[in-house]
Coordinates of C-alpha atoms in Angstrom, one line a residue:
Chain A
X1 CA 117.4 101.1 43.3
X2 CA 120.8 99.4 43.8
X3 CA 122.6 99.3 40.4
X4 CA 122.9 95.0 41.2
X5 CA 119.5 95.0 41.4
X6 CA 118.9 96.7 38.3
X7 CA 121.2 94.8 36.4
X8 CA 119.6 91.4 37.6
X9 CA 116.5 92.4 36.0
X10 CA 116.7 95.0 33.2
X11 CA 117.5 92.1 30.6
X12 CA 113.7 91.2 30.9
X13 CA 112.8 94.4 31.1
X14 CA 109.2 93.4 29.3
X15 CA 106.6 96.0 30.2
X16 CA 103.5 94.1 31.3
X17 CA 101.7 96.9 32.5
X18 CA 101.6 98.2 28.6
X19 CA 98.2 97.1 27.1
X20 CA 97.2 96.8 23.6
X21 CA 94.0 99.0 23.9
X22 CA 95.5 102.2 25.4
X23 CA 95.8 105.3 23.8
X24 CA 98.5 104.5 21.0
X25 CA 99.5 101.0 19.7
X26 CA 101.9 99.6 22.3
X27 CA 104.2 97.0 22.3
X28 CA 102.7 93.9 23.9
X29 CA 105.5 91.4 26.2
X30 CA 105.3 88.8 23.4
X31 CA 108.2 86.4 22.9
X32 CA 109.6 85.2 19.5
X33 CA 107.4 82.4 17.7
X34 CA 104.1 83.6 19.2
X35 CA 102.8 83.8 15.7
X36 CA 102.8 80.1 15.2
X37 CA 99.9 80.1 17.3
X38 CA 97.1 80.2 14.8
X39 CA 98.2 76.4 14.2
X40 CA 95.9 75.7 17.1
X41 CA 92.7 77.2 15.4
X42 CA 93.3 75.6 11.8
X43 CA 91.1 72.8 11.2
X44 CA 93.3 70.2 9.2
X45 CA 92.6 66.3 8.4
X46 CA 95.9 65.9 8.9
X47 CA 99.5 67.2 10.2
X48 CA 102.1 65.6 8.2
X49 CA 103.3 67.8 5.4
X50 CA 103.7 71.5 4.7
X51 CA 104.9 73.8 2.5
X52 CA 106.3 77.5 3.4
X53 CA 105.9 80.0 0.6
X54 CA 108.4 83.0 0.9
X55 CA 110.0 85.2 -1.3
X56 CA 113.7 85.2 -0.4
X57 CA 114.4 82.4 2.7
X58 CA 112.3 80.3 5.1
X59 CA 111.4 82.0 8.2
X60 CA 108.9 79.8 10.0
X61 CA 110.3 76.7 9.4
X62 CA 111.7 76.0 13.0
X63 CA 108.2 76.6 14.3
X64 CA 106.7 74.4 11.8
X65 CA 109.0 71.8 12.8
X66 CA 107.4 71.7 16.1
X67 CA 103.6 70.8 14.3
X68 CA 104.5 69.2 11.2
X69 CA 106.7 66.0 10.4
X70 CA 107.8 67.3 7.3
X71 CA 108.7 70.9 6.3
X72 CA 109.4 71.9 3.0
X73 CA 110.4 75.6 1.7
X74 CA 110.0 76.8 -1.5
X75 CA 110.5 80.4 -3.1
X76 CA 108.4 82.2 -5.1
X77 CA 110.5 85.0 -6.4
X78 CA 110.7 83.6 -9.8
X79 CA 107.3 82.6 -10.3
X80 CA 104.0 81.7 -9.0
X81 CA 104.2 77.9 -10.2
X82 CA 104.8 75.6 -7.4
X83 CA 107.4 72.3 -8.4
X84 CA 105.0 70.1 -6.3
X85 CA 102.9 67.0 -7.5
X86 CA 99.2 67.6 -6.7
X87 CA 97.6 66.8 -2.9
X88 CA 100.9 66.8 -1.4
X89 CA 100.7 69.0 1.3
X90 CA 98.1 69.3 4.7
X91 CA 99.1 73.0 5.0
X92 CA 100.9 76.0 3.2
X93 CA 101.8 78.8 4.5
X94 CA 102.4 82.5 3.0
X95 CA 103.2 85.1 6.0
X96 CA 103.5 88.4 4.6
X97 CA 104.4 87.2 1.5
X98 CA 101.7 88.2 -1.0
X99 CA 101.9 92.2 -0.6
X100 CA 105.7 92.2 -1.4
X101 CA 105.0 89.8 -4.2
X102 CA 102.4 92.2 -5.7
X103 CA 104.6 95.2 -5.2
X104 CA 107.4 93.4 -6.7
X105 CA 105.3 92.2 -10.0
X106 CA 104.0 95.8 -10.4
X107 CA 101.0 94.2 -11.9
X108 CA 97.5 94.0 -10.2
X109 CA 96.7 91.6 -7.1
X110 CA 94.7 89.5 -9.1
X111 CA 97.0 89.2 -11.6
X112 CA 99.6 88.2 -9.6
X113 CA 97.7 86.0 -7.3
X114 CA 95.0 84.2 -8.6
X115 CA 97.7 81.8 -10.3
X116 CA 99.5 81.4 -6.8
X117 CA 96.4 80.7 -5.2
X118 CA 95.5 78.3 -7.6
X119 CA 98.6 76.6 -7.6
X120 CA 98.1 76.5 -3.7
X121 CA 95.0 74.8 -3.9
X122 CA 96.2 72.2 -6.3
X123 CA 99.3 70.8 -4.0
X124 CA 96.9 70.8 -1.1
X125 CA 95.0 67.6 0.2
X126 CA 91.6 67.7 0.4
X127 CA 91.0 69.1 4.2
X128 CA 94.5 71.0 3.9
X129 CA 94.8 74.5 4.9
X130 CA 96.4 77.7 2.9
X131 CA 97.6 80.2 5.4
X132 CA 97.6 83.4 4.2
X133 CA 99.1 86.5 6.5
X134 CA 98.7 89.7 5.4
X135 CA 99.3 93.7 6.9
X136 CA 102.1 94.3 9.4
X137 CA 104.6 91.6 9.5
X138 CA 106.5 93.3 12.2
X139 CA 105.7 95.4 15.3
X140 CA 104.6 98.7 13.6
X141 CA 105.9 102.3 14.7
X142 CA 104.3 103.8 17.5
X143 CA 101.0 105.7 16.1
X144 CA 97.9 106.6 17.5
X145 CA 94.8 104.6 16.5
X146 CA 93.6 107.4 14.2
X147 CA 96.9 107.7 12.3
X148 CA 96.8 104.0 11.7
X149 CA 92.9 104.6 10.5
X150 CA 93.7 107.2 8.5
X151 CA 97.3 106.7 6.9
X152 CA 98.5 103.2 7.4
X153 CA 98.1 100.9 4.4
X154 CA 95.4 98.1 4.9
X155 CA 96.3 94.7 4.8
X156 CA 95.5 93.2 1.4
X157 CA 92.1 91.4 1.3
X158 CA 92.0 88.5 -1.0
X159 CA 88.9 86.3 0.3
X160 CA 87.5 86.7 -3.2
X161 CA 90.5 85.4 -4.8
X162 CA 90.8 82.3 -2.6
X163 CA 87.2 81.5 -3.0
X164 CA 87.9 81.5 -6.8
X165 CA 90.8 79.2 -6.5
X166 CA 88.1 76.6 -5.1
X167 CA 88.7 76.8 -1.3
X168 CA 85.4 75.7 0.2
X169 CA 85.5 78.0 2.9
X170 CA 88.0 81.0 4.0
X171 CA 88.0 82.0 7.7
X172 CA 89.4 85.4 8.6
X173 CA 91.2 86.7 11.5
X174 CA 91.9 90.4 12.6
X175 CA 95.4 90.3 14.1
X176 CA 97.0 92.9 16.6
X177 CA 99.5 94.1 16.7
X178 CA 101.3 92.2 13.7
X179 CA 101.8 88.6 12.3
X180 CA 105.1 87.7 13.6
X181 CA 104.1 88.7 17.4
X182 CA 100.1 88.2 17.3
X183 CA 98.6 89.6 21.1
X184 CA 95.0 88.8 19.5
X185 CA 93.7 86.9 16.8
X186 CA 90.6 87.1 16.3
X187 CA 87.6 85.9 13.9
X188 CA 86.7 88.7 11.6
X189 CA 82.8 88.5 12.6
X190 CA 80.8 91.3 14.3
X191 CA 80.2 88.9 17.4
X192 CA 83.5 88.0 18.1
X193 CA 84.9 91.7 17.4
X194 CA 82.0 93.0 19.4
X195 CA 82.8 90.4 22.4
X196 CA 86.7 91.5 22.5
X197 CA 85.5 94.6 22.9
X198 CA 83.1 93.6 25.9
X199 CA 86.1 91.5 27.4
X200 CA 88.5 94.5 26.9
X201 CA 86.4 96.7 28.6
X202 CA 86.0 94.8 31.9
X203 CA 89.8 94.3 32.4
X204 CA 90.7 98.2 31.3
X205 CA 87.6 100.0 31.4
X206 CA 85.4 100.9 28.6
X207 CA 87.2 102.5 25.1
X208 CA 85.0 104.4 23.5
X209 CA 86.6 105.3 20.6
X210 CA 87.5 101.1 20.0
X211 CA 83.9 100.3 20.4
X212 CA 83.1 102.8 18.2
X213 CA 85.4 101.5 15.6
X214 CA 84.0 98.0 15.4
X215 CA 80.2 99.3 15.3
X216 CA 80.8 101.3 12.4
X217 CA 82.9 98.5 10.6
X218 CA 85.9 100.1 11.1
X219 CA 88.1 97.0 12.8
X220 CA 90.9 97.7 10.4
X221 CA 91.8 100.4 12.2
X222 CA 92.2 98.4 15.5
X223 CA 94.2 95.4 13.8
X224 CA 96.8 96.1 11.5
X225 CA 97.5 92.6 10.2
X226 CA 94.8 89.6 9.2
X227 CA 94.6 86.0 8.7
X228 CA 93.1 84.1 6.5
X229 CA 92.5 80.4 6.6
X230 CA 91.3 78.8 3.3
X231 CA 90.6 75.1 3.4
X232 CA 90.9 72.8 0.3
Chain B
X1 CA 86.5 68.8 10.9
X2 CA 88.0 70.9 14.3
X3 CA 90.7 72.2 15.1
X4 CA 93.3 70.8 17.7
X5 CA 91.9 73.4 20.5
X6 CA 88.3 72.2 19.4
X7 CA 89.4 68.4 19.3
X8 CA 91.2 69.3 23.0
X9 CA 88.0 70.6 24.9
X10 CA 85.8 68.5 23.2
X11 CA 87.0 66.1 26.3
X12 CA 85.8 68.6 28.5
X13 CA 82.5 68.7 30.1
X14 CA 81.3 71.9 31.1
X15 CA 79.0 73.0 33.5
X16 CA 75.9 74.1 31.3
X17 CA 75.9 70.5 30.1
X18 CA 78.0 70.7 26.8
X19 CA 81.1 69.6 25.6
X20 CA 84.2 72.2 24.8
X21 CA 84.1 71.1 21.6
X22 CA 80.6 72.4 20.3
X23 CA 81.8 76.0 19.4
X24 CA 82.0 77.0 16.0
X25 CA 85.2 78.6 14.3
X26 CA 84.5 82.3 15.2
X27 CA 83.5 81.2 18.6
X28 CA 86.8 81.0 19.6
X29 CA 89.5 83.8 19.8
X30 CA 93.2 84.1 21.0
X31 CA 94.3 86.8 23.2
X32 CA 96.7 87.8 25.7
X33 CA 98.8 85.6 23.0
X34 CA 102.7 86.2 24.5
X35 CA 104.3 82.7 23.8
X36 CA 104.5 79.8 21.3
X37 CA 103.3 76.5 22.4
X38 CA 104.6 73.9 22.4
X39 CA 107.1 75.9 24.5
X40 CA 110.7 76.6 23.0
X41 CA 113.2 74.8 25.7
X42 CA 113.9 77.9 27.5
X43 CA 114.5 81.5 26.7
X44 CA 117.5 82.1 29.3
X45 CA 116.5 84.8 31.7
X46 CA 112.8 85.7 30.4
X47 CA 110.5 84.8 32.9
X48 CA 107.5 84.9 30.4
X49 CA 109.5 81.9 28.2
X50 CA 106.4 79.3 29.1
X51 CA 103.9 81.5 29.0
X52 CA 101.3 80.5 26.1
X53 CA 98.1 82.1 24.8
X54 CA 94.4 82.4 26.4
X55 CA 91.6 81.4 24.3
X56 CA 87.9 82.9 24.9
X57 CA 84.9 81.0 24.0
X58 CA 81.8 83.0 23.0
X59 CA 78.1 81.8 23.1
X60 CA 76.2 81.5 20.0
X61 CA 75.0 85.5 20.7
X62 CA 79.0 86.4 21.0
X63 CA 79.1 86.7 25.2
X64 CA 82.2 85.5 26.4
X65 CA 81.3 82.3 28.2
X66 CA 84.7 80.5 29.3
X67 CA 88.4 81.5 29.5
X68 CA 91.2 78.9 28.9
X69 CA 94.7 79.4 29.7
X70 CA 96.7 77.3 27.3
X71 CA 100.7 76.5 28.1
X72 CA 103.5 74.0 27.8
X73 CA 102.4 70.9 29.7
X74 CA 105.7 71.4 31.6
X75 CA 104.1 74.4 33.4
X76 CA 104.1 72.9 36.9
X77 CA 102.2 76.4 38.0
X78 CA 99.5 76.2 36.2
X79 CA 98.7 72.7 36.6
X80 CA 99.1 73.4 40.2
X81 CA 96.6 76.4 40.0
X82 CA 94.3 74.3 37.9
X83 CA 94.5 71.4 40.3
X84 CA 93.9 74.0 43.0
X85 CA 90.7 75.5 41.4
X86 CA 89.3 72.6 40.4
X87 CA 89.6 71.3 43.9
X88 CA 88.0 74.6 45.3
X89 CA 85.2 75.5 42.8
X90 CA 83.4 72.2 43.7
X91 CA 83.3 73.7 47.2
X92 CA 79.8 75.1 47.7
X93 CA 81.1 77.4 50.2
X94 CA 83.2 78.9 47.4
X95 CA 80.6 78.9 44.5
X96 CA 80.8 82.7 44.5
X97 CA 84.0 83.2 45.2
X98 CA 86.0 80.7 42.3
X99 CA 84.6 80.5 38.9
X100 CA 84.1 77.0 37.6
X101 CA 87.5 75.4 36.7
X102 CA 88.6 72.2 34.8
X103 CA 91.6 71.3 32.9
X104 CA 93.6 68.9 30.2
X105 CA 96.9 68.3 29.2
X106 CA 98.8 66.5 26.7
X107 CA 102.5 66.1 25.0
X108 CA 102.4 69.4 23.6
X109 CA 99.8 71.8 25.4
X110 CA 98.3 72.0 28.9
X111 CA 94.9 74.0 29.2
X112 CA 93.1 75.4 32.1
X113 CA 89.4 76.3 31.4
X114 CA 87.2 78.3 33.6
X115 CA 84.2 79.7 33.6
X116 CA 84.4 83.5 32.1
X117 CA 83.5 86.0 34.7
X118 CA 81.3 89.2 33.1
X119 CA 82.7 91.6 35.2
X120 CA 85.1 94.3 36.0
X121 CA 88.5 93.8 37.0
X122 CA 89.3 95.2 40.4
X123 CA 92.0 97.1 39.1
X124 CA 89.8 99.3 37.2
X125 CA 86.9 99.8 39.9
X126 CA 89.5 100.8 42.9
X127 CA 90.2 104.4 41.9
X128 CA 86.5 105.1 41.2
X129 CA 85.1 104.1 44.6
X130 CA 84.3 106.0 47.5
X131 CA 86.3 105.6 50.7
X132 CA 83.3 103.7 52.4
X133 CA 82.5 101.5 49.2
X134 CA 86.2 100.8 49.1
X135 CA 86.6 99.4 52.6
X136 CA 83.6 97.4 51.9
X137 CA 84.9 96.1 48.8
X138 CA 88.4 95.1 50.8
X139 CA 86.3 93.3 53.7
X140 CA 84.3 91.3 51.2
X141 CA 87.3 90.0 49.4
X142 CA 89.6 89.3 52.5
X143 CA 86.6 87.4 53.4
X144 CA 86.3 85.3 50.2
X145 CA 90.1 84.5 50.1
X146 CA 90.4 84.0 53.8
X147 CA 87.4 80.9 53.3
X148 CA 89.3 79.8 50.0
X149 CA 92.6 79.5 51.7
X150 CA 91.0 78.0 54.9
X151 CA 89.3 75.2 52.6
X152 CA 92.5 74.7 51.2
X153 CA 94.2 73.9 54.2
X154 CA 91.1 71.6 55.0
X155 CA 91.0 69.7 51.9
X156 CA 94.7 69.6 50.9
X157 CA 96.9 66.8 52.3
X158 CA 99.7 69.1 52.9
X159 CA 100.8 69.1 56.6
X160 CA 101.4 72.4 57.5
X161 CA 102.9 73.2 60.7
X162 CA 101.3 75.2 63.4
X163 CA 103.6 78.3 64.1
X164 CA 106.0 79.9 62.2
X165 CA 109.2 82.8 63.0
X166 CA 108.5 85.5 60.5
X167 CA 112.6 85.7 60.9
X168 CA 113.0 82.0 59.8
X169 CA 110.7 82.8 56.4
X170 CA 112.5 86.0 55.9
X171 CA 116.1 84.7 56.4
X172 CA 116.6 82.9 53.0
X173 CA 115.3 86.3 50.7
X174 CA 117.2 88.7 53.2
X175 CA 120.3 86.7 51.4
X176 CA 118.9 86.9 47.9
X177 CA 118.3 90.6 48.3
X178 CA 121.8 91.7 49.8
X179 CA 123.4 89.5 47.5
X180 CA 121.0 91.5 44.4
X181 CA 122.5 94.9 46.0
X182 CA 120.0 96.0 48.2
X183 CA 121.5 98.0 50.9
X184 CA 122.2 96.2 54.1
X185 CA 121.8 99.5 56.2
X186 CA 117.7 99.2 54.9
X187 CA 118.3 95.6 55.8
X188 CA 119.6 95.2 58.9
X189 CA 116.7 97.3 61.0
X190 CA 114.2 95.2 59.2
X191 CA 116.0 91.9 60.1
X192 CA 116.0 93.4 63.9
X193 CA 112.4 93.8 63.8
X194 CA 111.7 90.2 62.7
X195 CA 114.2 88.9 65.2
X196 CA 112.0 90.5 67.9
X197 CA 108.7 89.6 66.7
X198 CA 107.1 86.7 68.6
X199 CA 106.2 83.4 66.9
X200 CA 102.3 83.6 65.0
X201 CA 100.3 81.1 64.0
X202 CA 100.6 79.8 60.1
X203 CA 97.9 80.3 57.8
X204 CA 97.6 79.6 54.2
X205 CA 97.8 82.7 51.9
X206 CA 96.7 83.5 48.3
X207 CA 100.1 84.6 47.4
X208 CA 99.1 86.9 44.7
X209 CA 96.0 88.6 45.7
X210 CA 96.0 92.0 44.0
X211 CA 93.4 93.9 42.1
X212 CA 94.2 92.4 38.6
X213 CA 93.5 88.9 40.2
X214 CA 89.7 90.1 41.6
X215 CA 86.8 90.5 39.5
X216 CA 83.7 92.2 40.3
X217 CA 80.3 90.9 38.3
X218 CA 78.0 93.5 40.4
X219 CA 77.4 90.8 43.1
X220 CA 80.1 88.6 43.8
X221 CA 83.8 89.1 44.2
X222 CA 85.6 86.6 42.3
X223 CA 89.3 85.2 42.7
X224 CA 91.8 84.1 40.4
X225 CA 95.1 83.0 40.1
X226 CA 95.8 80.5 42.7
X227 CA 99.2 79.7 41.5
X228 CA 101.2 80.7 44.4
X229 CA 98.5 79.3 47.0
X230 CA 100.4 78.0 49.9
X231 CA 103.6 78.8 48.8
X232 CA 103.6 81.1 51.7
X233 CA 101.6 81.0 55.1
X234 CA 102.9 84.3 57.2
X235 CA 99.6 85.8 57.9
X236 CA 98.7 88.9 56.6
X237 CA 100.6 88.5 53.9
X238 CA 97.4 88.4 51.4
X239 CA 96.0 91.4 53.5
X240 CA 99.0 93.6 53.1
X241 CA 99.3 92.6 49.5
X242 CA 95.9 94.2 48.4
X243 CA 95.8 96.8 50.6
X244 CA 99.7 98.5 49.6
X245 CA 98.2 97.7 45.8
X246 CA 94.8 99.6 46.4
X247 CA 96.6 102.5 48.0
X248 CA 98.9 103.1 45.7
X249 CA 96.5 102.4 42.6
X250 CA 94.0 105.4 44.6
X251 CA 97.3 107.6 44.9
X252 CA 98.2 107.3 41.3
X253 CA 99.1 110.5 39.9
X254 CA 98.3 111.9 36.2
X255 CA 102.2 112.1 36.0
X256 CA 102.4 108.2 36.7
X257 CA 104.8 108.9 40.1
X258 CA 104.0 106.5 42.3
X259 CA 104.5 107.5 46.2
X260 CA 105.8 104.4 48.4
X261 CA 102.9 102.6 50.4
X262 CA 104.9 103.8 53.3
X263 CA 104.8 107.8 52.3
X264 CA 100.7 107.0 51.9
X265 CA 100.6 105.4 55.0
X266 CA 102.7 108.4 57.0
X267 CA 100.1 110.9 55.7
X268 CA 97.5 109.9 57.5
X269 CA 95.0 111.0 55.6
X270 CA 91.3 109.6 55.6
X271 CA 92.6 106.6 53.5
X272 CA 95.4 106.1 55.6
X273 CA 93.4 105.8 58.7
X274 CA 90.8 103.5 57.1
X275 CA 93.9 101.3 56.1
X276 CA 95.1 101.1 59.6
X277 CA 91.7 99.8 60.8
X278 CA 91.5 97.4 58.0
X279 CA 94.7 96.1 59.4
X280 CA 93.6 96.4 62.7
X281 CA 90.5 94.3 62.1
X282 CA 92.2 92.0 60.0
X283 CA 94.8 91.2 62.7
X284 CA 92.1 90.7 65.5
X285 CA 90.0 88.5 63.4
X286 CA 93.3 86.2 63.1
X287 CA 94.5 86.6 66.7
X288 CA 97.2 88.5 65.7
X289 CA 98.9 91.0 67.8
X290 CA 100.2 94.6 67.0
X291 CA 103.8 93.4 67.3
X292 CA 103.3 90.3 65.2
X293 CA 101.4 92.4 62.6
X294 CA 104.5 94.2 62.5
X295 CA 106.8 91.5 61.7
X296 CA 104.6 89.8 59.0
X297 CA 104.7 93.6 57.2
X298 CA 108.5 93.3 57.2
X299 CA 108.5 89.6 56.4
X300 CA 105.7 90.4 53.6
X301 CA 108.2 93.2 52.4
X302 CA 111.1 90.9 52.1
X303 CA 109.4 87.8 50.9
X304 CA 107.1 89.5 48.1
X305 CA 110.7 91.8 46.9
X306 CA 112.4 88.3 47.3
X307 CA 110.3 86.5 45.3
X308 CA 109.8 88.9 42.5
X309 CA 113.7 88.6 42.0
X310 CA 113.7 85.0 42.1
X311 CA 110.8 85.0 39.4
X312 CA 113.2 87.7 37.3
X313 CA 110.2 89.7 37.2
X314 CA 110.4 92.8 35.2
X315 CA 112.2 95.6 36.6
X316 CA 109.4 98.0 36.6
X317 CA 107.6 95.3 39.4
X318 CA 110.8 94.8 41.2
X319 CA 111.9 98.1 41.4
X320 CA 108.6 99.7 43.5
X321 CA 108.9 96.7 45.8
X322 CA 112.6 97.5 46.7
X323 CA 112.1 101.1 47.2
X324 CA 109.6 100.4 49.4
X325 CA 112.0 97.9 51.5
X326 CA 114.4 100.5 51.3
X327 CA 112.3 103.2 52.9
X328 CA 110.8 101.1 55.5
X329 CA 114.3 99.7 56.6
X330 CA 115.5 103.5 56.4
X331 CA 112.8 104.6 58.4
X332 CA 112.9 102.0 61.4
X333 CA 116.8 102.8 61.6
X334 CA 115.4 106.7 61.7
X335 CA 113.4 105.8 65.0
X336 CA 110.2 105.6 63.0
X337 CA 107.6 103.5 64.8
X338 CA 106.1 101.2 62.0
X339 CA 103.1 100.4 64.5
X340 CA 102.4 104.1 64.2
X341 CA 102.2 104.3 60.2
X342 CA 100.4 101.0 59.6
X343 CA 98.6 100.0 62.5
X344 CA 97.4 103.4 64.5
X345 CA 95.7 103.6 67.6

């Protein structure tokens, strides 16, 4: 292929043919910001104010500004108390935060997270939504499904803590391959997970390994990240 | 409370009598999520910048029933495709060719919803079909594509010219290819071939007819992705595109090495013989002579490569077309008779 043609196109050499259901976890051709599309699934009473919680710095600010009139950031590095009055926000986000928080505090997840979730519940308006993203934040290194099943850290599951904080509904989604660039966001219910396998089989032929994992309740081997949408 | 997606779907009346808002939270999933919506203004040089995500809607039993393409409202290609599909799927003749489709647009998002065809992508079937089965499938698919194209010509307001000269169509693309670095020694023989071709009757083409845009549900062959319908009116364009991609799929090596279509056709194996027969019969049904068909082939190779480069498609895609073009150009220069390779006797 002539050099000029190569140079014309090489900077966009995203591999459309790579599929997330192949023998190894591959990189889908996502563009930055695709991680914010969960907002289309969130059931919010209104879309005015949102609060991003993270450890050091804001990472979602620019994309949240496309959906909310007011976007605020607060660092939870120092403590889990939130310096805001009650019922102020329509949405609060914890994107890839809680695992780092637990790891930094060196205490049990419940001891660290329950006060934080209580605070999030307090600052949300009735009908507001807390987004909790856990598991792989960035694209994971290449690994086989079996390595993912046996070796990887599981996303932290905090549904019970969210309910204990008073959230009346928690909708859980499994995410592939990571929170920042999720190629698929699938409700974590059996009918949805089986439906996705059916759709994938239609597109790429049946994948016995994937189907077995879903049928055996091992879907986490296929989805390295997890989203919880908890409603106040 | 409804999500914004559910609220959008609420305004769409589905063919089963429901509205799109009647889906529970776990009957809605995001798949093929490759770009954020609302989209950023532009990511320079990234041909995917305005691509958003797809949504699969399930019935209560968990069976996929509808699929939505969700993209930026400024995506003119999706808007065009939605209009075309909505127009064509309402025509009874295309009831088993184009799935029901509708659409909606707001300031933030444009959404195309269509019936989910619960079948296999043709892409997965092509390597597994017997030669006779593959030939039969190609005939059915081309029949459906031809029906869709002629119906569109009937229904659309666009005035189409009656004839075209393949050199006129290919000329701007030839210039693009030359300036992108494709060797002139390969392009010149192709240009000569185009110059010798007599004018042909212009015919609307699907423009993107390849196995990943075709689904088989066990009975019908369903066609998807009508974004480029009518962009090209060179007869046999769809035929060549479908045959080339299928032949390459059937020749795919476990190593991943991919021969050119020209190499496959030169081999004269049973697949090449059947493909020539398909080219001849498709041309005959359109009233295209052998020399015109070879002009259309040269035009197809130039146009599709040029269009891919203009769309800044991934290098992986462009590379195989540039290689094909250079092989064909070099072969013509060496005196190889294209008719013998692609048409036969």
